Short mmCIF file of C-alpha atoms in Angstrom, two decimals:
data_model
loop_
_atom_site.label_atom_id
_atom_site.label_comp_id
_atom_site.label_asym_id
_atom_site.label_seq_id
_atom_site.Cartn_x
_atom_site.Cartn_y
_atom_site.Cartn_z
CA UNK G 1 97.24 109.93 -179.46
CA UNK G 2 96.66 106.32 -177.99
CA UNK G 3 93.08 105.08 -179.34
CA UNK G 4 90.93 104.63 -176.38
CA UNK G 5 89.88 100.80 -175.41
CA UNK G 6 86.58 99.24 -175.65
CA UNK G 7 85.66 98.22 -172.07
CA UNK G 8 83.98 94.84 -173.24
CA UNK G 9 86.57 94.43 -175.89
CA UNK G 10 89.72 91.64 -175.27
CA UNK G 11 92.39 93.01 -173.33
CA UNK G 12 95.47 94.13 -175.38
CA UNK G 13 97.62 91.76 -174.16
CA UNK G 14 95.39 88.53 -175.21
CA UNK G 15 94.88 90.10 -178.84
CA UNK G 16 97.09 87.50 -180.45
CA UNK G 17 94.58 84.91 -179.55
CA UNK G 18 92.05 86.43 -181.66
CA UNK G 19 94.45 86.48 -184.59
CA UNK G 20 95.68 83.01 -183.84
CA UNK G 21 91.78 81.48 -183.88
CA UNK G 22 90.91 83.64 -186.67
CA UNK G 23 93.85 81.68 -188.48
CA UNK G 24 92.86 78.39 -187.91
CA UNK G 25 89.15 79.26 -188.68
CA UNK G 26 89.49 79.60 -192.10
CA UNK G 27 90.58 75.77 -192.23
CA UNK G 28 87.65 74.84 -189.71
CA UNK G 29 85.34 76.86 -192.08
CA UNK G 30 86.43 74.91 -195.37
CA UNK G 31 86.10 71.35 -193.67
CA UNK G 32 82.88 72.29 -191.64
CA UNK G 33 80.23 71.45 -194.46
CA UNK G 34 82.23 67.71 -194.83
CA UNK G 35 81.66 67.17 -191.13
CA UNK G 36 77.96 67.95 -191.52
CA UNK G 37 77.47 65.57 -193.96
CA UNK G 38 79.36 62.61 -192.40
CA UNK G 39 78.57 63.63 -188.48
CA UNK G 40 81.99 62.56 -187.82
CA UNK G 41 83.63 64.15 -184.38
CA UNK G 42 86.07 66.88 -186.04
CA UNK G 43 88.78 65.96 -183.78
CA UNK G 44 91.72 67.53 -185.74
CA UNK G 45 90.00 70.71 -185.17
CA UNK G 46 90.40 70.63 -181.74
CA UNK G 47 93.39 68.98 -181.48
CA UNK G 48 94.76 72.17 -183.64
CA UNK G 49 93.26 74.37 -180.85
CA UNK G 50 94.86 72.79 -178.38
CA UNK G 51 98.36 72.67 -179.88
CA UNK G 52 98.08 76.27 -180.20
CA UNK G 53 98.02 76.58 -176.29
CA UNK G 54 94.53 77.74 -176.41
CA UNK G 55 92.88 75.09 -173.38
CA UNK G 56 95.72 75.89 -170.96
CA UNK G 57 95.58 79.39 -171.17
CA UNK G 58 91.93 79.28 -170.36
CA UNK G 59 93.14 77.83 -166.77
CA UNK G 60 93.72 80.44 -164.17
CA UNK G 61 97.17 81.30 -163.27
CA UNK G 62 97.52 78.90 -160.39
CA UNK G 63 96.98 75.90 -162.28
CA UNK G 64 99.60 77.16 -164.93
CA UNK G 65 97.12 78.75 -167.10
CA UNK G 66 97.04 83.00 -168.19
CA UNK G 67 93.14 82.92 -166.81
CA UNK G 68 92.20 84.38 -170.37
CA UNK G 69 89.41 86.73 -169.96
CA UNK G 70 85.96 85.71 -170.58
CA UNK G 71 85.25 88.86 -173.14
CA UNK G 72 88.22 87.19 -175.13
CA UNK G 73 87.09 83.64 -174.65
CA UNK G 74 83.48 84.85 -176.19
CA UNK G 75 85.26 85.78 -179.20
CA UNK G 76 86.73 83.14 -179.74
CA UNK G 77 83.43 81.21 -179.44
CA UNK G 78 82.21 83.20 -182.05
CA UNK G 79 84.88 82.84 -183.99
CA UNK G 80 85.10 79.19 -184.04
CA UNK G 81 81.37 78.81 -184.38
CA UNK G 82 80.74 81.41 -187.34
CA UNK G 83 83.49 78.93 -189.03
CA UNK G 84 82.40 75.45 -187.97
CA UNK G 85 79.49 75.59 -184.90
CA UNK G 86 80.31 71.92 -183.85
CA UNK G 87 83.69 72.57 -183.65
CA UNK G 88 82.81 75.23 -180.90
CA UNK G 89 80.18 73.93 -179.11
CA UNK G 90 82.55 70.89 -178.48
CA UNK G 91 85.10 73.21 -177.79
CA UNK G 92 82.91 74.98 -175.00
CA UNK G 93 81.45 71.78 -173.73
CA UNK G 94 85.76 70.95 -173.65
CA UNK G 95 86.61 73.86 -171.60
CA UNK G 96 83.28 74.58 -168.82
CA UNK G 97 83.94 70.47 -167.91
CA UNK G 98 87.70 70.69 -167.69
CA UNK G 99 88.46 73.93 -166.30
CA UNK G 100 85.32 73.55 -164.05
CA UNK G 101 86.35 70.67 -162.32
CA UNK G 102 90.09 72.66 -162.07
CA UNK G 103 88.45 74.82 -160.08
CA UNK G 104 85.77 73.13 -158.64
CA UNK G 105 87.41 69.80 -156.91
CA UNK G 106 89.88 69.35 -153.97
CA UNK G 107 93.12 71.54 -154.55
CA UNK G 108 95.38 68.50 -155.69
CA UNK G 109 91.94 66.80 -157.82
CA UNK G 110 92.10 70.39 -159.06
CA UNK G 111 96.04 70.38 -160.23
CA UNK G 112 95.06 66.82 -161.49
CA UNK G 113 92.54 67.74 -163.68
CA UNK G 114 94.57 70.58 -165.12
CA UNK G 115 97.71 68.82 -166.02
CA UNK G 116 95.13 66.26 -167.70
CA UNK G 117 93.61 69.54 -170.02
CA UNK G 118 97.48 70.83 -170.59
CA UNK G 119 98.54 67.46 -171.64
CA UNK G 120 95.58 67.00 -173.95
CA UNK G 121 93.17 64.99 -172.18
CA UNK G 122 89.91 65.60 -173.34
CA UNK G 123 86.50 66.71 -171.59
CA UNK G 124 82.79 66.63 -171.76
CA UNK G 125 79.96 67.66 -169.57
CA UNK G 126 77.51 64.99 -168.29
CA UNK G 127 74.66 67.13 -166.69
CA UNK G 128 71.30 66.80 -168.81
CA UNK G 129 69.25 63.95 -167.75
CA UNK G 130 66.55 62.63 -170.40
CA UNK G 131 63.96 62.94 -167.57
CA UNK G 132 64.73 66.59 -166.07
CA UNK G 133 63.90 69.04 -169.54
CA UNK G 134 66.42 72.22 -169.17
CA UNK G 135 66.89 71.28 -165.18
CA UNK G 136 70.30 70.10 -165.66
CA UNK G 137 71.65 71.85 -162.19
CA UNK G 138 68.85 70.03 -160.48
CA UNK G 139 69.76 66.08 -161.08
CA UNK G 140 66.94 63.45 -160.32
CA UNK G 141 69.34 60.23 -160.51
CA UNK G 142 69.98 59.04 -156.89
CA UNK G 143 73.83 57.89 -156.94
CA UNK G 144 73.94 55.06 -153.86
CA UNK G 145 76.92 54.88 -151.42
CA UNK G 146 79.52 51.80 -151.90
CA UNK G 147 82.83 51.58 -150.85
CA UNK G 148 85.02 54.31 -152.24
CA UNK G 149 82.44 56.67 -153.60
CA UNK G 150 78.90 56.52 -154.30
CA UNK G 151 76.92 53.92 -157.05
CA UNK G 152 75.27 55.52 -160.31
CA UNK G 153 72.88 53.90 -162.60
CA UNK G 154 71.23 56.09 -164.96
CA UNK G 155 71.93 57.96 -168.57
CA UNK G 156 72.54 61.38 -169.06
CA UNK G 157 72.08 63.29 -172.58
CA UNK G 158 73.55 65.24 -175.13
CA UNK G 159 77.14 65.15 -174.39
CA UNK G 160 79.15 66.33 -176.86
CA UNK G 161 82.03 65.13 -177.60
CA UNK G 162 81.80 61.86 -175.47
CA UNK G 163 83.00 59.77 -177.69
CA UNK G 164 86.28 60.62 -176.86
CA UNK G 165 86.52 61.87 -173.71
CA UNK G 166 88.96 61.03 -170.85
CA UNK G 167 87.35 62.88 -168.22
CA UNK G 168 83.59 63.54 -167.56
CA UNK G 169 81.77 66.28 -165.62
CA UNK G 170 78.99 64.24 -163.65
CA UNK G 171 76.47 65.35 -161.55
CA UNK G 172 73.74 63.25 -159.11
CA UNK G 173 71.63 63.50 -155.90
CA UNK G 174 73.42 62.13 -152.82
CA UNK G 175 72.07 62.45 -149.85
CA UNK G 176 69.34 64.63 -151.09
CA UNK G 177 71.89 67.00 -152.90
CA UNK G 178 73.04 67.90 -156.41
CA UNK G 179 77.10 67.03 -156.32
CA UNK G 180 79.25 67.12 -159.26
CA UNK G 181 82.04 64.25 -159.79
CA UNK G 182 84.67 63.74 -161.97
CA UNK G 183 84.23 60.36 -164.14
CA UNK G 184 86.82 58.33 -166.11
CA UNK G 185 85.32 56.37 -168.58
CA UNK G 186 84.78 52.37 -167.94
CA UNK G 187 83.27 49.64 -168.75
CA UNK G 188 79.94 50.42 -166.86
CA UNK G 189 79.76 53.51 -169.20
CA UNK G 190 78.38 53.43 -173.09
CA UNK G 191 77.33 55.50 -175.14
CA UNK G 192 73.81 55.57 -177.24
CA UNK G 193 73.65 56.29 -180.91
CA UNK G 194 70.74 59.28 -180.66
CA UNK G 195 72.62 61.79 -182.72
CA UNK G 196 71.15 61.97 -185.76
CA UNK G 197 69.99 65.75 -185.89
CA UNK G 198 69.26 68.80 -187.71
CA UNK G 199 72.16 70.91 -186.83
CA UNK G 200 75.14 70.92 -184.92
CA UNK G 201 75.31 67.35 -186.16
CA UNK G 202 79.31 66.59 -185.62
CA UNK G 203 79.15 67.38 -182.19
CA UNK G 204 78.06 63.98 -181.75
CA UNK G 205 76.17 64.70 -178.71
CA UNK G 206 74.93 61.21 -177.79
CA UNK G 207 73.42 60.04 -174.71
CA UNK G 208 76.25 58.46 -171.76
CA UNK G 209 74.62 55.45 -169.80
CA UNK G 210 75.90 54.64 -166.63
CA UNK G 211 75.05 50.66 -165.64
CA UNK G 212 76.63 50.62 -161.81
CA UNK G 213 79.04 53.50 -162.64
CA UNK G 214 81.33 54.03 -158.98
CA UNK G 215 81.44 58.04 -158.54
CA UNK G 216 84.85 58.46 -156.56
CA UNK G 217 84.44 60.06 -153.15
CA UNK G 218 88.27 61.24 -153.69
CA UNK G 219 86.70 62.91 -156.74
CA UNK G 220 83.93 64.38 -155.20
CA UNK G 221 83.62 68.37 -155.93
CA UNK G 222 83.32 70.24 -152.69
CA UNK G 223 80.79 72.28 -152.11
CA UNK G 224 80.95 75.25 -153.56
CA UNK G 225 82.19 78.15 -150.86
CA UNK G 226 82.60 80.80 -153.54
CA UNK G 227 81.00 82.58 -156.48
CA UNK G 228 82.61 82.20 -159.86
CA UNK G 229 81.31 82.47 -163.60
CA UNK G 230 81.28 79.26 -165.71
CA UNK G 231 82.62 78.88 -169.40
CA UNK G 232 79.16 77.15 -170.42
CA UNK G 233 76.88 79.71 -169.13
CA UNK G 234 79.40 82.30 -170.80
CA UNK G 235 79.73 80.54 -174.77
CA UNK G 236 76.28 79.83 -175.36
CA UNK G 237 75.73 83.23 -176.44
CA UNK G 238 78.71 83.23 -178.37
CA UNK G 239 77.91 80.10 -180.05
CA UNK G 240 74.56 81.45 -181.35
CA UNK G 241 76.16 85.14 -182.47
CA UNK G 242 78.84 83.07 -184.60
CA UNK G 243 76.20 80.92 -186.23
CA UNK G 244 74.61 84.35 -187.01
CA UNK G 245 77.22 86.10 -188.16
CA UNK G 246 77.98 83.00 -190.70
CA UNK G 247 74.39 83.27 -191.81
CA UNK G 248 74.73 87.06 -192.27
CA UNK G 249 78.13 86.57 -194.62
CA UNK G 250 76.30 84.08 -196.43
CA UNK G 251 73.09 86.29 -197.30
CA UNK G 252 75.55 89.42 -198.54
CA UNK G 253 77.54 87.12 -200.70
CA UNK G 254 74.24 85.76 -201.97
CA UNK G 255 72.48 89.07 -202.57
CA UNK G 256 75.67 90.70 -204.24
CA UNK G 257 76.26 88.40 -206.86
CA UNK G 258 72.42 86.77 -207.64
CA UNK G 259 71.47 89.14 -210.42
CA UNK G 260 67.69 89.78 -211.04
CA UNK G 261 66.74 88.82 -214.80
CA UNK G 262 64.27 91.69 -215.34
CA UNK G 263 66.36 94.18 -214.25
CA UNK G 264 69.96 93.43 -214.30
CA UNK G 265 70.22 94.23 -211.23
CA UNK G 266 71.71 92.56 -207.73
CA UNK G 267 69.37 91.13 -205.44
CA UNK G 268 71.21 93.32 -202.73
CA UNK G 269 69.35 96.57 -204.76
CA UNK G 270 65.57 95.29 -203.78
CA UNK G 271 64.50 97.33 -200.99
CA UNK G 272 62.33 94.70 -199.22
CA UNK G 273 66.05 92.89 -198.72
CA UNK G 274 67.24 95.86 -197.26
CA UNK G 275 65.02 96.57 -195.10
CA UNK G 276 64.97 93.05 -193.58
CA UNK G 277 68.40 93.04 -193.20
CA UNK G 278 68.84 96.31 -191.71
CA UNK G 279 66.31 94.34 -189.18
CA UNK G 280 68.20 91.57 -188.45
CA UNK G 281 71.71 93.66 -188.62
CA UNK G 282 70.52 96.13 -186.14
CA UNK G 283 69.12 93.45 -183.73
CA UNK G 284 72.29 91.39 -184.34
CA UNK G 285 74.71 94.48 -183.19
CA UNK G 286 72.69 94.69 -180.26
CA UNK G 287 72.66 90.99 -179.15
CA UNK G 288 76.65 91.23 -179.47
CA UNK G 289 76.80 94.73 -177.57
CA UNK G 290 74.77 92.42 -174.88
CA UNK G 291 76.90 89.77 -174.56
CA UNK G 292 80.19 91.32 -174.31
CA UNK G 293 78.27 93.10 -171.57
CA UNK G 294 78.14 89.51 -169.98
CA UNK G 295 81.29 88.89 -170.56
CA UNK G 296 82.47 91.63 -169.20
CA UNK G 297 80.73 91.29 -165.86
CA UNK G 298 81.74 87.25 -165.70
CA UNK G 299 85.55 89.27 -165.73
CA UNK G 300 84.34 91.34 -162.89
CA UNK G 301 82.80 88.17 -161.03
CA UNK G 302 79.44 90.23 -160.27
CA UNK G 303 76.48 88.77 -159.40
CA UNK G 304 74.99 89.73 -161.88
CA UNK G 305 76.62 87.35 -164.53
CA UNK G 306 74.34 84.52 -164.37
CA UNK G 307 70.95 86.48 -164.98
CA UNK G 308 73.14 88.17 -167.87
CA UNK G 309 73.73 84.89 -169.32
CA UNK G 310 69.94 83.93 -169.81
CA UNK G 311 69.28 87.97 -171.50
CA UNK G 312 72.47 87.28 -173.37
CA UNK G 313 71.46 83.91 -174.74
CA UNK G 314 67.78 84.61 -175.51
CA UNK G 315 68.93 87.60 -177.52
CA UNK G 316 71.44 85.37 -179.44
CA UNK G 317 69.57 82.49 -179.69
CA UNK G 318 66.34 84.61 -181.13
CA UNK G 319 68.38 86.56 -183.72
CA UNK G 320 70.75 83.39 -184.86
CA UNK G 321 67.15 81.86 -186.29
CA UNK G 322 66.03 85.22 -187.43
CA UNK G 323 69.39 86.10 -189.79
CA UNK G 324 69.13 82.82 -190.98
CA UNK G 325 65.55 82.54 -192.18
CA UNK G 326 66.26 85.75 -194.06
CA UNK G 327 69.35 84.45 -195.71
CA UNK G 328 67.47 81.57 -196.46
CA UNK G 329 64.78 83.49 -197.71
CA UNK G 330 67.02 85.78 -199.78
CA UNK G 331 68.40 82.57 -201.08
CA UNK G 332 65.38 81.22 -202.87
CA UNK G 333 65.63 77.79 -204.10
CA UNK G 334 69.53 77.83 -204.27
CA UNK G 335 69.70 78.33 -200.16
CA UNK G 336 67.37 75.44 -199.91
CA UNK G 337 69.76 73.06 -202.04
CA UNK G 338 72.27 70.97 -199.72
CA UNK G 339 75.30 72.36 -201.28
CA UNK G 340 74.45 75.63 -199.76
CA UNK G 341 75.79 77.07 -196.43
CA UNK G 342 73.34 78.68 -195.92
CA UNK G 343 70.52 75.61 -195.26
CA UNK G 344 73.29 74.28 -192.81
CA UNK G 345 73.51 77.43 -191.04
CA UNK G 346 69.52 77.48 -190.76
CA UNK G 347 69.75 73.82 -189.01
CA UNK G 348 72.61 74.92 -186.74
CA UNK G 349 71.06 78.08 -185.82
CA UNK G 350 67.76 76.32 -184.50
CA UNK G 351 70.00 74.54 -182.41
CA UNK G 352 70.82 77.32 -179.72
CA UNK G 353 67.45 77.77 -178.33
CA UNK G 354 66.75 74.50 -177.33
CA UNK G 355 70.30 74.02 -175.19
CA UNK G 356 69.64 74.42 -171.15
CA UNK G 357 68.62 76.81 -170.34
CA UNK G 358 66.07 76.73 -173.12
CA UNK G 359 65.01 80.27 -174.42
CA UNK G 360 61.28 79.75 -172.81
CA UNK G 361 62.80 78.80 -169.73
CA UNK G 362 65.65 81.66 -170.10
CA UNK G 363 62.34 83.68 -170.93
CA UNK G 364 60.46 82.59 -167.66
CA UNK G 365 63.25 83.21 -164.71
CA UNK G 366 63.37 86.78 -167.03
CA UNK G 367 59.55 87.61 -166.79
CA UNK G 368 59.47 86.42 -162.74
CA UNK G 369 62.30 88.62 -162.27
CA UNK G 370 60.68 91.27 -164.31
CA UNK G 371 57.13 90.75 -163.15
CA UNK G 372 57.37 89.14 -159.49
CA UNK G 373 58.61 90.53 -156.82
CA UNK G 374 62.08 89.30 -155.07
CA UNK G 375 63.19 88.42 -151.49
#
């Protein structure tokens, strides 16, 4: 008798995927507390994902891609983050900016754009301004018009990967709107050192200034005439669960093999450990039931994705800090040591809460919806 199938889990036929990233994670894992330390870009990381395949399959079908399914693409996330978190959030960062302007721009910008991804171009998303907080949909930078497309002089913040990008996602008021561009890199673009952090550290997430920069007209995204789930709202979840479920591996290995002196026995015996990790583990299976749930609906298109991607992410975000200050409590003095995982994991789990949509502002469009009532 056939097992029955998950509804959130990956479709059957994009199984091998999984297996393939689960592969090259255990490389990404070994190399990941190296790229901590030196905040170098781990570019052969990616560029092992994308010999694999992986980027163009996350295309849909008309730009030559499989349009793999968002429940597997969260996996994958998690995958990749649980065994180096920089390495995904790049990845994610990668994939909303290239596959979003795929969709996004003119049909034959759009075919551009994906033959850049399939040949190996690489991507990063330009939204966050250092003067708009989480409002990264909502740009305040005017961009003027000139001939041939429109004049931008500003910064914007935290985009990883930029370093070596090919192609940027852009967005900037004109005529009173928000419009997204596609951006090549010039000479009117730099980038500014501000990337030495906590966590997430070889993202390399510095800030992009534009002196003058010409936004293309002929690049120019349409305005959007249909409704479609993004690959950034959907892996920020993801990126957060894998962080946890890293921190969660590295408390059980701790616990099992730290023996208490007085009694001989392993730290994973003490009841006060148990019962904070049957907290953490409970809340943990939850946030994951959750966002597969969002996945799920971003493979059904329903309206309902986006609010499920705030839900999803506070969940994740709240209980990636939570399993990692118990592993770092059940660690002692030898989790607080650099040579542990598990203080790295603590940085790179506070990271997820402060991305746009910040939890408290995830938090407040929840409570509104909750509380107020709606047109």
């Amino acid at each position: 008798m056939t097992e029955p199938v998950h509804p959130f889990a990956p479709p059957a036929n994009e199984l091998h995927w999984i297996e393939t990233v689960t592969e090259l994670a255990k490389d990404f894992a070994a190399s990941a507390a190296e790229f901590d330390e030196t905040a170098e870009l781990p570019i052969a990381n990616l560029r092992a994902l994308h010999a694999t395949g992986l980027d163009r399959a996350t295309l849909p079908e008309e730009f030559g891609g499989e349009d793999l399914s968002y429940r597997t693409y969260g996996e994958i996330v998690r995958i990749l983050s649980a065994a180096c978190s920089s390495t995904a959030c790049i990845w994610v960062m990668h994939i909303g900016a290239a596959v979003g302007l795929a969709q996004s721009s003119a049909p034959d910008v759009g075919r551009f754009y994906a033959e850049e991804l399939i040949d190996g171009k690489r991507f990063a998303n330009a939204l966050s301004e250092p003067s708009s907080g989480n409002m990264f949909l909502m740009p305040q930078q005017v961009a003027e018009p000139v001939d041939g497309g429109y004049r931008l002089t500003g910064a914007k913040r935290f985009v990883s990967g930029c370093e070596v990008a090919d192609h940027f996602l852009v967005n900037a008021l004109v005529g009173g709107e928000p419009t997204f561009f596609g951006v090549s890199p010039d000479d009117t673009m730099g980038f500014v050192p501000i990337w030495d952090t906590m966590g997430l550290r070889a993202s390399r997430s510095q800030l992009v200034s534009f002196e003058g920069t010409v936004l293309r007209e002929d690049r120019r995204c349409p305005p959007a005439t249909v409704q479609r789930p993004n690959h950034i709202a959907a892996g920020l979840a993801f990126l957060s669960l894998g962080i946890a479920d890293a921190a969660e591996q590295a408390l059980i290995s701790h616990a099992r093999s730290r023996v208490i002196p007085p009694t001989g026995e392993p730290l994973a015996g003490m009841q006060w450990l148990q019962f904070e990790v049957a907290d953490v583990h409970a809340r943990l299976e939850a946030s994951l039931m959750y966002a597969r749930n969002m996945a799920w609906l971003a493979d059904q298109n329903s309206p309902e994705f986006l609010s499920a991607t705030m839900t999803a992410k506070v969940l994740a975000n709240d209980i990636a800090r939570d399993v990692a200050q118990v592993a770092l409590k059940a660690g002692g003095g030898s989790g607080f040591l650099r040579t542990s995982p598990i203080q790295r994991l603590f940085r790179d789990a506070q990271a997820g809460g402060l991305m746009a949509y910040s939890a408290e502002v995830s938090k407040d469009r929840i409570g509104k919806t909750v509380l107020l009532p709606q047109d």
